[in-house]
XYZ file of C-alpha atoms in Angstrom:
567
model
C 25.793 31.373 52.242
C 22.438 32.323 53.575
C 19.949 30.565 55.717
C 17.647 31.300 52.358
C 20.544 29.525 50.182
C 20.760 26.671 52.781
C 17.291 25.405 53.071
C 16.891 25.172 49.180
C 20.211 23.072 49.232
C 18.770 21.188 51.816
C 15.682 20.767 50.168
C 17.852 19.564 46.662
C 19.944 17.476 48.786
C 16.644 15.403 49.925
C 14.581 15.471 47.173
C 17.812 13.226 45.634
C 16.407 10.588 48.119
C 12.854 11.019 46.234
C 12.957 11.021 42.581
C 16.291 11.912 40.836
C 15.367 12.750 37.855
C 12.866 15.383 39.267
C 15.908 16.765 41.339
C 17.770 17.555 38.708
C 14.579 19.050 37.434
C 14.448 21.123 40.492
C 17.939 22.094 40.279
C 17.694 23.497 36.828
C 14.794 25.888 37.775
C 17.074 27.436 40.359
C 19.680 27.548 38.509
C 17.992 29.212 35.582
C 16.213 31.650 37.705
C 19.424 32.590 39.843
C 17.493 31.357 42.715
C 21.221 29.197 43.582
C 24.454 29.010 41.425
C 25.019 26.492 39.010
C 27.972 25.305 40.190
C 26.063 24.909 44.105
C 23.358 23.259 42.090
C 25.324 20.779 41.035
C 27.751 20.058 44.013
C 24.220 19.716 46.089
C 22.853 17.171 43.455
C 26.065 14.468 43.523
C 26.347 15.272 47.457
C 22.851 13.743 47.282
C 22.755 10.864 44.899
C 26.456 9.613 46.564
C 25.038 9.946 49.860
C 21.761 8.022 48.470
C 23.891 5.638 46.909
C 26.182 4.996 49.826
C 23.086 3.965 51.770
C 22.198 1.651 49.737
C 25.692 0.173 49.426
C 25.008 -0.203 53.223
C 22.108 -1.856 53.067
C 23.556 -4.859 51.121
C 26.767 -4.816 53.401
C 24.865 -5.114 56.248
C 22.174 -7.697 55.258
C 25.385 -10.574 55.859
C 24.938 -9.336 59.519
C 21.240 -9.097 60.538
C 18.957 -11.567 59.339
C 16.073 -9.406 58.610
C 17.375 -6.766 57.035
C 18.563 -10.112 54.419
C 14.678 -11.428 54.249
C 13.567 -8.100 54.031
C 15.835 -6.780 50.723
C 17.226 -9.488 49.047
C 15.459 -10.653 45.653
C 15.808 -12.503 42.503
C 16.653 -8.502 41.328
C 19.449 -8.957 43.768
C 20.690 -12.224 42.512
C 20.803 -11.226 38.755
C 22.557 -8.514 39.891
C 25.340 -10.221 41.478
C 25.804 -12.042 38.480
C 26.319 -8.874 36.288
C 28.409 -7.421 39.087
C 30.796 -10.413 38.965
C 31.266 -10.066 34.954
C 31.911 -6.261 34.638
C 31.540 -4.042 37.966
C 32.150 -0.486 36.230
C 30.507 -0.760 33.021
C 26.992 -2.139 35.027
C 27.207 0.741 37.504
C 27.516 3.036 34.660
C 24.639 1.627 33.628
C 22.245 1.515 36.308
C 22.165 5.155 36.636
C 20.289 5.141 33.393
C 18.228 2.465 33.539
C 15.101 2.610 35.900
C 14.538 0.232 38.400
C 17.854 -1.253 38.552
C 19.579 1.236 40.756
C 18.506 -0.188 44.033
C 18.628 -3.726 43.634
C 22.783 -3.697 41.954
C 24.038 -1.060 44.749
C 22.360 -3.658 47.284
C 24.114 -6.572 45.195
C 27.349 -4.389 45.176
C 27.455 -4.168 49.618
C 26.351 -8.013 49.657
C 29.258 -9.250 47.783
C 31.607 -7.488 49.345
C 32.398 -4.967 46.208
C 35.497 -2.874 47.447
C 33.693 0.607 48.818
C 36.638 2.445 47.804
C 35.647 1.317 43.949
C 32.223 1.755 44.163
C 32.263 5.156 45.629
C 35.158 5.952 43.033
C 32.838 4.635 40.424
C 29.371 5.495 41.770
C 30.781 9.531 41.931
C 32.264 9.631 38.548
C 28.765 8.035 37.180
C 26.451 10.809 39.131
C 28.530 13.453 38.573
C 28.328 13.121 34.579
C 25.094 12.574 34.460
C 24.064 15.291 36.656
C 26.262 17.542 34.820
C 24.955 16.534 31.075
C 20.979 16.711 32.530
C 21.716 19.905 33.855
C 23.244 21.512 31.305
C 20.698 20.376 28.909
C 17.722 22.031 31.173
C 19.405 25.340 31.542
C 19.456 25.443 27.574
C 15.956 24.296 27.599
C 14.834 27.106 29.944
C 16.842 29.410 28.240
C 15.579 29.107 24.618
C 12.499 28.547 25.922
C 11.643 31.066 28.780
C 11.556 33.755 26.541
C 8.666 32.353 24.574
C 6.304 30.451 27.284
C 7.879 32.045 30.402
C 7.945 29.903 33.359
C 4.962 27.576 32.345
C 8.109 25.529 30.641
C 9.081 24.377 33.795
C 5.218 23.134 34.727
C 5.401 21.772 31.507
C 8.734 20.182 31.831
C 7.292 18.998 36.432
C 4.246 17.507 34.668
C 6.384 15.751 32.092
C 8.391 14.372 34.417
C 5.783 13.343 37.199
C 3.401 11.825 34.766
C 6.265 9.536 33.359
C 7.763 8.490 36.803
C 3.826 8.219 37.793
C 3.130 5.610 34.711
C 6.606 3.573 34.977
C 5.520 3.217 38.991
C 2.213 1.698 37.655
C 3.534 -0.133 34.562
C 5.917 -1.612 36.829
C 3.166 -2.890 39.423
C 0.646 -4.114 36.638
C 3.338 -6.602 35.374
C 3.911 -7.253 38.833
C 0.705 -8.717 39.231
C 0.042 -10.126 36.205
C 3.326 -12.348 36.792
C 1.850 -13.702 40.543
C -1.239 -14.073 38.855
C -0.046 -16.924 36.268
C 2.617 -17.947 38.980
C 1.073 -21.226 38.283
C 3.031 -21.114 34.661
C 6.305 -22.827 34.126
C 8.889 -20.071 33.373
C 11.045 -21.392 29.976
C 13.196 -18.519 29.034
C 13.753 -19.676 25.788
C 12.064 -18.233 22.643
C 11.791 -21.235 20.711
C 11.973 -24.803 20.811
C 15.619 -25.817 20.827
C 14.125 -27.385 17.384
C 12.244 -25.361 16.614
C 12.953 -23.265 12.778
C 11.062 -19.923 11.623
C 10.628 -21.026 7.560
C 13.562 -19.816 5.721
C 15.348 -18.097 8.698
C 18.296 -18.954 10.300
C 17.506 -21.164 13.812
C 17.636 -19.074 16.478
C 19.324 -21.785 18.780
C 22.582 -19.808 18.638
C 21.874 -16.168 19.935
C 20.027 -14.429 23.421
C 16.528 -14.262 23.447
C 16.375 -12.370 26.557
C 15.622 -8.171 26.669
C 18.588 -6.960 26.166
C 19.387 -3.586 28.895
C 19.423 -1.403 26.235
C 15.380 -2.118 25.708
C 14.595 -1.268 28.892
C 16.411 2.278 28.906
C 13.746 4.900 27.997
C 14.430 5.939 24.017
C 14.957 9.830 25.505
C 17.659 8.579 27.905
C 19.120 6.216 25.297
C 19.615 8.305 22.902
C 20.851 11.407 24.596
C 24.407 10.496 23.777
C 23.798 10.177 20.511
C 21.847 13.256 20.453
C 24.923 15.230 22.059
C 27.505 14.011 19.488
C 25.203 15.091 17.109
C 25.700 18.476 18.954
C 29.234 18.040 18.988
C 29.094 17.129 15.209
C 27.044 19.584 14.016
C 29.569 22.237 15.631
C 32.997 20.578 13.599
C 30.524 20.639 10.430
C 29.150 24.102 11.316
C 25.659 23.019 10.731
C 22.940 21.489 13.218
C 21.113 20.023 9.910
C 23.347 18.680 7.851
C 22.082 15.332 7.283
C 19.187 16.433 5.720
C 20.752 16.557 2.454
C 22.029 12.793 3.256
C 20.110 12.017 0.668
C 19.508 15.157 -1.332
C 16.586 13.964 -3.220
C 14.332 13.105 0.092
C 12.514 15.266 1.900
C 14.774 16.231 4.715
C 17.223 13.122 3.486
C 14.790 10.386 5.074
C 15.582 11.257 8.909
C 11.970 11.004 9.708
C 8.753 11.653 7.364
C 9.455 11.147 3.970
C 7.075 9.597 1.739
C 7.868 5.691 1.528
C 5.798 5.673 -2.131
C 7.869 8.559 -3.692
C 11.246 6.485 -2.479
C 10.186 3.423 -4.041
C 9.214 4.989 -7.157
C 13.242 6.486 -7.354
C 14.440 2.464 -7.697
C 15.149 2.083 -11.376
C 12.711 0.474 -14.082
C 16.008 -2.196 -14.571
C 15.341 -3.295 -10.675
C 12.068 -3.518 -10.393
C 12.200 -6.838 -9.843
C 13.359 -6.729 -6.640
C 9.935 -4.696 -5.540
C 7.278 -6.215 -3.800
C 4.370 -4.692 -6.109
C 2.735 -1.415 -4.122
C 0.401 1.131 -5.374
C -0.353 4.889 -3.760
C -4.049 6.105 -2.605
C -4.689 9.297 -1.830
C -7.579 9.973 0.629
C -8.440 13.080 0.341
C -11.428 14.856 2.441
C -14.652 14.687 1.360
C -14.398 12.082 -0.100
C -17.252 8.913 -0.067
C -17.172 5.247 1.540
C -17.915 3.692 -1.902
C -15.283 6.187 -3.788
C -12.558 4.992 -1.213
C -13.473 1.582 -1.431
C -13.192 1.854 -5.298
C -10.085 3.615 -5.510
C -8.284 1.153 -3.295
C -9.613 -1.432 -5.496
C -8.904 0.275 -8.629
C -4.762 0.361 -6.440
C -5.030 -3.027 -6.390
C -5.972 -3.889 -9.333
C -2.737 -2.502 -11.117
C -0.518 -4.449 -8.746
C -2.902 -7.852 -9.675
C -3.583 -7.976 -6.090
C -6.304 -9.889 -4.236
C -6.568 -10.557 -0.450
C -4.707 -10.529 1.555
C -3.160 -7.375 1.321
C -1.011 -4.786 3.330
C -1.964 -1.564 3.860
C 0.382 1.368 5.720
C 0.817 5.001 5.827
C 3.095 6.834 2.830
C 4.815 8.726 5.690
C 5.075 6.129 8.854
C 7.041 5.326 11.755
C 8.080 1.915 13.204
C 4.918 0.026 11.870
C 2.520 2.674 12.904
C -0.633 2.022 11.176
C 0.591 -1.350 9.495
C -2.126 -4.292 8.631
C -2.609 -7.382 6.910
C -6.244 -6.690 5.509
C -7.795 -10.197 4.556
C -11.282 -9.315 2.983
C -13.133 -6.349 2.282
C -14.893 -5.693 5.635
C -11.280 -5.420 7.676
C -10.746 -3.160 4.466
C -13.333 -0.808 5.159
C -13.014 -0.735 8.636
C -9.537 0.263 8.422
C -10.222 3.094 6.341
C -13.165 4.263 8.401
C -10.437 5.378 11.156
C -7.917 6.023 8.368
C -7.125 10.272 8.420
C -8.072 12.452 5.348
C -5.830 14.294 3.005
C -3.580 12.045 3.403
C -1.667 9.215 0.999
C -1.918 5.280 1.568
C 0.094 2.124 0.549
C -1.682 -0.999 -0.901
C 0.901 -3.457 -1.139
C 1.258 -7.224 -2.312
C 1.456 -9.297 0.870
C 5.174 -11.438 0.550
C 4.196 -15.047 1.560
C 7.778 -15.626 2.792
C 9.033 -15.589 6.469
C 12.079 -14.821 6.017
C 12.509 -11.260 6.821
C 15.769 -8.062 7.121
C 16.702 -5.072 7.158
C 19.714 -3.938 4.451
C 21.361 -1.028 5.150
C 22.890 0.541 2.371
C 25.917 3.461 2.085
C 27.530 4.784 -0.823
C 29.869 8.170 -0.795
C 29.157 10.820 -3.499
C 31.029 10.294 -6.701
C 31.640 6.238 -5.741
C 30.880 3.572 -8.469
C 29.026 1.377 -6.367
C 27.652 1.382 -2.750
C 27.539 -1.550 -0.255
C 25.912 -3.233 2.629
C 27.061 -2.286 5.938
C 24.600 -3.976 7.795
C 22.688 -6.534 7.208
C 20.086 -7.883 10.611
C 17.727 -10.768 10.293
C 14.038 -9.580 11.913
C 11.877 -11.973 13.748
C 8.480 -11.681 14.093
C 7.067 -11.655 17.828
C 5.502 -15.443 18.808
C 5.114 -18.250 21.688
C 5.718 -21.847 20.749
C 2.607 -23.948 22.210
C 3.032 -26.440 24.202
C -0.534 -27.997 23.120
C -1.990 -27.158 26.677
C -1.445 -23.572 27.682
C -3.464 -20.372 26.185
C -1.719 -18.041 24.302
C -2.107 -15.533 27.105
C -0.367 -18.369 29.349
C 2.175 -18.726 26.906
C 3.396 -15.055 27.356
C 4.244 -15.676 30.598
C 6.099 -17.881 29.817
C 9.792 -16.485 28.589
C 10.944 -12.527 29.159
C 10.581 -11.183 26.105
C 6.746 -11.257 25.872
C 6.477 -10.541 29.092
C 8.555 -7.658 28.589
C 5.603 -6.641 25.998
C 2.852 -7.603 27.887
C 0.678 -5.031 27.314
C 0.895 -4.327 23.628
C -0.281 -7.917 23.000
C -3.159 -7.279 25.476
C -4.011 -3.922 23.439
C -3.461 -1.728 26.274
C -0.465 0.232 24.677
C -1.463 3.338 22.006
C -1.371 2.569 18.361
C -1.498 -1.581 18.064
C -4.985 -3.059 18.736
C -3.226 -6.298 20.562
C -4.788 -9.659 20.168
C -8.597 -10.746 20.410
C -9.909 -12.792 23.746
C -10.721 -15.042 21.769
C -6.693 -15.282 20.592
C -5.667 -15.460 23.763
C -7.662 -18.348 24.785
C -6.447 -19.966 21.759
C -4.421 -23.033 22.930
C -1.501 -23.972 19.719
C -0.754 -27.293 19.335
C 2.634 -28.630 20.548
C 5.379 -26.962 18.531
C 2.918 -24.887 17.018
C 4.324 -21.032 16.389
C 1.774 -18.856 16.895
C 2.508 -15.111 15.886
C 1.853 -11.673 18.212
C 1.964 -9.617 15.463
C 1.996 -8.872 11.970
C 5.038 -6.202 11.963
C 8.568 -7.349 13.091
C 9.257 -4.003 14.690
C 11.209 -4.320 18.242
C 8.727 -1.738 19.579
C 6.124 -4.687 19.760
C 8.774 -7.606 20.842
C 10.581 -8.802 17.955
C 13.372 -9.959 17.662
C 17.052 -8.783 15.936
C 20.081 -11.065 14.748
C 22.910 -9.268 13.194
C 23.130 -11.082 10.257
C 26.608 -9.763 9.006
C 28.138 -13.379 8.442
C 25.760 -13.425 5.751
C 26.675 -10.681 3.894
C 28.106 -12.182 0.000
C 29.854 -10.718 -3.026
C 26.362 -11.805 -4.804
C 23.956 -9.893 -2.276
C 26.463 -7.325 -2.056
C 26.186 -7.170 -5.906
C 22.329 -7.018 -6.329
C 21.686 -4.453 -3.415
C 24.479 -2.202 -5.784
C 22.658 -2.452 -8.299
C 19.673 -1.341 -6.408
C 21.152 1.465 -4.684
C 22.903 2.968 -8.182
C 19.477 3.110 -9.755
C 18.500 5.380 -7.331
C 19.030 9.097 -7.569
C 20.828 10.525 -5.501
C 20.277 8.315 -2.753
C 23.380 7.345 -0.511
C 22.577 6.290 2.747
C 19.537 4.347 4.322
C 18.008 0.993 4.900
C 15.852 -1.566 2.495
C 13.430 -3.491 4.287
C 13.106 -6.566 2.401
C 11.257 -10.574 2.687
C 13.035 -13.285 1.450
C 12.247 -17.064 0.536
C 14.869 -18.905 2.179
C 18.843 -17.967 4.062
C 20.394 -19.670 1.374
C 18.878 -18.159 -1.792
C 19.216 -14.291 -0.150
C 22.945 -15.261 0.021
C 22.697 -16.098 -3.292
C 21.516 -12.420 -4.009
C 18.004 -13.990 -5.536
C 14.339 -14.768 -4.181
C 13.738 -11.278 -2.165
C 11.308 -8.600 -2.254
C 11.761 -5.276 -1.077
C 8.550 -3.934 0.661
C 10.005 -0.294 2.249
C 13.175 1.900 1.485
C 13.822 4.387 4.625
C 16.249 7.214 4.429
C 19.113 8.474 6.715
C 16.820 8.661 10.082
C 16.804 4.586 9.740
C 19.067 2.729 12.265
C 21.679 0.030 10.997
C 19.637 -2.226 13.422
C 21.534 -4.873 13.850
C 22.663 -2.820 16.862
C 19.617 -4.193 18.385
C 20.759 -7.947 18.902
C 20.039 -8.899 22.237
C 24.157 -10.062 22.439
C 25.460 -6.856 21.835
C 26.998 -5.498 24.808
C 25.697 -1.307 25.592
C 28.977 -0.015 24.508
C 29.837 -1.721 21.316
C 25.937 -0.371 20.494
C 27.005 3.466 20.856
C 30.317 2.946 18.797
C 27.686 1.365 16.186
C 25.894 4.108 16.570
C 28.407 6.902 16.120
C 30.474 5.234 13.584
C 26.873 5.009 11.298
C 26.769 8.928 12.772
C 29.943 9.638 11.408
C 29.083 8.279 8.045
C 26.459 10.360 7.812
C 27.733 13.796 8.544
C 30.684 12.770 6.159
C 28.176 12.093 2.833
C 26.389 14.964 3.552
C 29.520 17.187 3.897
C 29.788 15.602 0.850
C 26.611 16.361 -0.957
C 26.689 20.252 0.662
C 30.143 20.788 -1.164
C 28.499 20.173 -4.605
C 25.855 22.411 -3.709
C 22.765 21.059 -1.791
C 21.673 23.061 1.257
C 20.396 21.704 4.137
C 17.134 22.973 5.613
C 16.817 25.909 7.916
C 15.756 24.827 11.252
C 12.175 26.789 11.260
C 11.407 24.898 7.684
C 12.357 21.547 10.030
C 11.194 22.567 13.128
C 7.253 22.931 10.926
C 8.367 19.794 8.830
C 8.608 17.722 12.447
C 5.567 19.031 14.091
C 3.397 18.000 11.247
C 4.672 14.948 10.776
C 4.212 14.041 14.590
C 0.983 15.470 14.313
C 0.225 12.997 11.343
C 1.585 9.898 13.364
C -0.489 10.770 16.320
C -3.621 10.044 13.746
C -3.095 6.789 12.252
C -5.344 3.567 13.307
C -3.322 1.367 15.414
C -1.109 -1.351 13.929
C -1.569 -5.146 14.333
């Protein structure tokens, strides 16, 4: 090796101590540009993040021996960490390396406690080395699809990228920092509810975690990368990358992401309607006049004998993006003022019950009937009050508004947050005051696998349901209901959305579900749906060709980006 090859290993090897993510960043430009050898690449990246890690290991060991080097790292971080440590040692180091922020604090926890180095190393190698390897991998394919087209401004691109997010988490982190020694003065109760304390018509939640579960706090691009490589893997036993998109052969691109929500709940049968929460579609086009929008949505609600309140949300939407509760006319035309043209919106009859889930539905080609394989109970976000703190006290006050801080405050894109005035609000004791109008865990609510509740008579009526649709197989109903014991009963629910295959079974999102039993979810619901499309593609439905998706994608991102922000 050259003195040329040594000082960019050297170089690697330190910038481990930095930033590892933009390490392995670095490592994939060389690597791609024959600047070093893969395989030196990667031997240089794990000599680095052991060596890094080791340190830190050290750090903890020796903080039993000098007592400032204890005052100095040791942290309620620390101590939570020792706790996890004592449950499960290799599963929470495998973890760590994926989750930001929790690196330093466990590998201190792991040296205080005496964790045998032999095992951590062991562990701590085996961990790096993987994910350096996958990472790695998946930026030499990047630069080599993409190099071609944008030459080396993909890997500014791909610096910036990466800078800007470590820049913002660095920030993020710092903000809540503050804001947490700022209302130090507030009682911590961890607790979500009252111990007595009953959403109308749920189940209590008494008897599951309301904390943030790890698997929140993992970026979604670093979650889902093993998902995204089985599908890889998949795609090559099934010899096609896009099979699922004739899932459901009758959606556009079988529901993975952007298919109109109107057209799919026009497919349930006139013999279910029932089961419909009454909706009408609008289409804005360009052009078009205040007064002609304001009479058209009218005119919408009018054939669903609708009056205010009312929801309004996107045909083609995206975790709640866009979603209101319009009370009058003025928060009507407001809305719509911000509202983009040529494009189609919902009016919908606003459910008056609490009680609210998310059905997921699978039946195989050429089956009688379909089932439920998942059924998850969705709670709204809210604080209890306590009849003498604000509201913006109150979210201080246990970790999973504090977790979403700064979508309640309206500083996060696409949900305008609450009012001053809300926050000053102080709810009487025992009072539940809601955060938000949409349940969606992107703005803090909260998911209960609801399986135990799953009965021959819901299992009946959500057959029924699913038969009457064409063609449709796999994918989730989003439904209100009045009360536990009547949905059991497979009576008193509304269904306000049907999704397609790109909808999770999202019970996988209870807090209590342990990291790994969420990927085997995950991949056995991934499995299901690479079978039924197998399925669908032997009696002769083709999935689409990646440029169709690739444009299908972009404008449907391009749409989301537009929308006015939820509430």
């Amino acid at each position: 090796m050259d003195h040329g090859w040594l000082l960019k290993c050297l170089g690697l090897f330190f910038e481990t101590f930095v930033q590892e993510d933009l390490a392995i960043l670095t490592g994939g430009v060389l690597a791609v540009n024959d600047t070093l050898p893969v395989i030196v690449v990667f031997l240089t990246l794990v000599a680095g993040f052991i060596t890094g890690d080791i340190f830190i290991f050290g750090l903890g060991w020796g903080a039993h021996k000098i007592p400032w080097l204890y005052r100095k790292i040791y942290s309620e971080k620390v101590e939570n960490a020792k706790a996890k440590i004592g449950k499960n040692l290799t599963s929470t180091l495998v973890l760590v390396r994926l989750v930001p922020g929790l690196l330093f604090p466990t590998y201190i926890a792991c040296g205080f406690v005496g964790v045998s180095f032999g095992q951590f190393v062991i562990t701590t190698l085996a961990t790096g080395a993987t994910y350096t390897a996958i990472f790695l991998t998946i930026l030499i394919k990047i630069g080599e699809a993409f190099i071609p087209t944008f030459g080396h401004w993909i890997w500014i691109i791909l610096f910036t990228t990466g800078l800007t997010t470590f820049t913002y988490r660095l920030i993020r982190q710092r903000r809540l920092a503050a804001m947490t020694a700022d209302n130090a003065v507030v009682s911590v109760e961890e607790n979500y509810v009252d111990e007595d304390q009953e959403l109308y018509g749920m189940p209590s939640l008494k008897a599951i975690s309301k904390r943030v579960a790890i698997s929140e706090k993992i970026p979604p691009f670093i979650f889902y990368s093993p998902v995204a490589f089985r599908w890889l893997l998949m795609s090559i036993q099934y010899r096609s990358l896009l099979l699922p998109t004739v899932s459901n052969p009758l959606i556009e691109a079988g529901g993975l992401w952007g298919e109109s929500k109107s057209r799919l709940m026009d497919q349930i049968g006139t013999d279910q309607r029932e089961w419909v929460a009454p909706y009408s579609a609008v289409r804005i086009t360009h052009g078009i006049s205040e007064d002609e929008i304001m009479t058209s949505v009218k005119e919408a609600m009018a054939s669903i004998s609708s009056v205010f309140p009312v929801v309004v949300k996107p045909d083609i939407g995206w975790q709640g993006y866009g979603v209101r509760a319009i009370k009058n006319e003025e928060e009507l035309k407001s809305y719509m003022l911000s509202y983009p043209r040529d494009t189609t919106l919902i009016i919908q009859q606003l459910v008056p019950w609490e009680g609210e889930a998310g059905v997921f539905y699978s039946r195989l080609p050429g089956e009688e009937n379909g089932k439920i394989i998942s059924l998850t109970l969705r709670y709204y976000p809210h604080v209890i009050g306590d009849g003498i703190s604000t509201v913006s006290q109150l979210l201080h006050k246990n970790e999973r508004t504090r977790f979403k801080l700064n979508f309640y405050r309206g500083r996060e894109s696409f949900h305008k947050g609450l009012s001053e005035k809300k926050l000053n609000t102080i709810p009487q004791k025992g009072e539940v005051f809601r955060l938000a109008f949409i349940g969606s865990i992107r703005v803090g609510g909260l998911y209960r696998n609801g399986s135990e509740y799953i009965t021959e008579a819901l299992q009946k009526s959500f057959a029924a349901v699913g038969k009457s649709m064409p063609e449709f197989y796999f994918g989730r109903f989003d439904i209100k209901f009045k009360s536990i014991e009547k949905l059991m009963d497979g009576e008193d629910f509304l269904i306000f959305e049907v999704n397609g295959a790109g909808a999770e079974a999202i019970h996988v999102w209870d807090a209590s579900t342990p990291i790994f039993k969420m990927y085997r979810e995950l991949f056995r619901y991934q499995s299901l749906m690479f079978e039924i499309s197998a399925l669908n593609r032997r009696r002769g439905f083709k999935p689409m060709q990646i440029k169709e998706f690739y444009s299908f994608t972009r404008n449907y991102n391009n749409l989301i980006s537009t929308y006015p922000p939820s509430e």
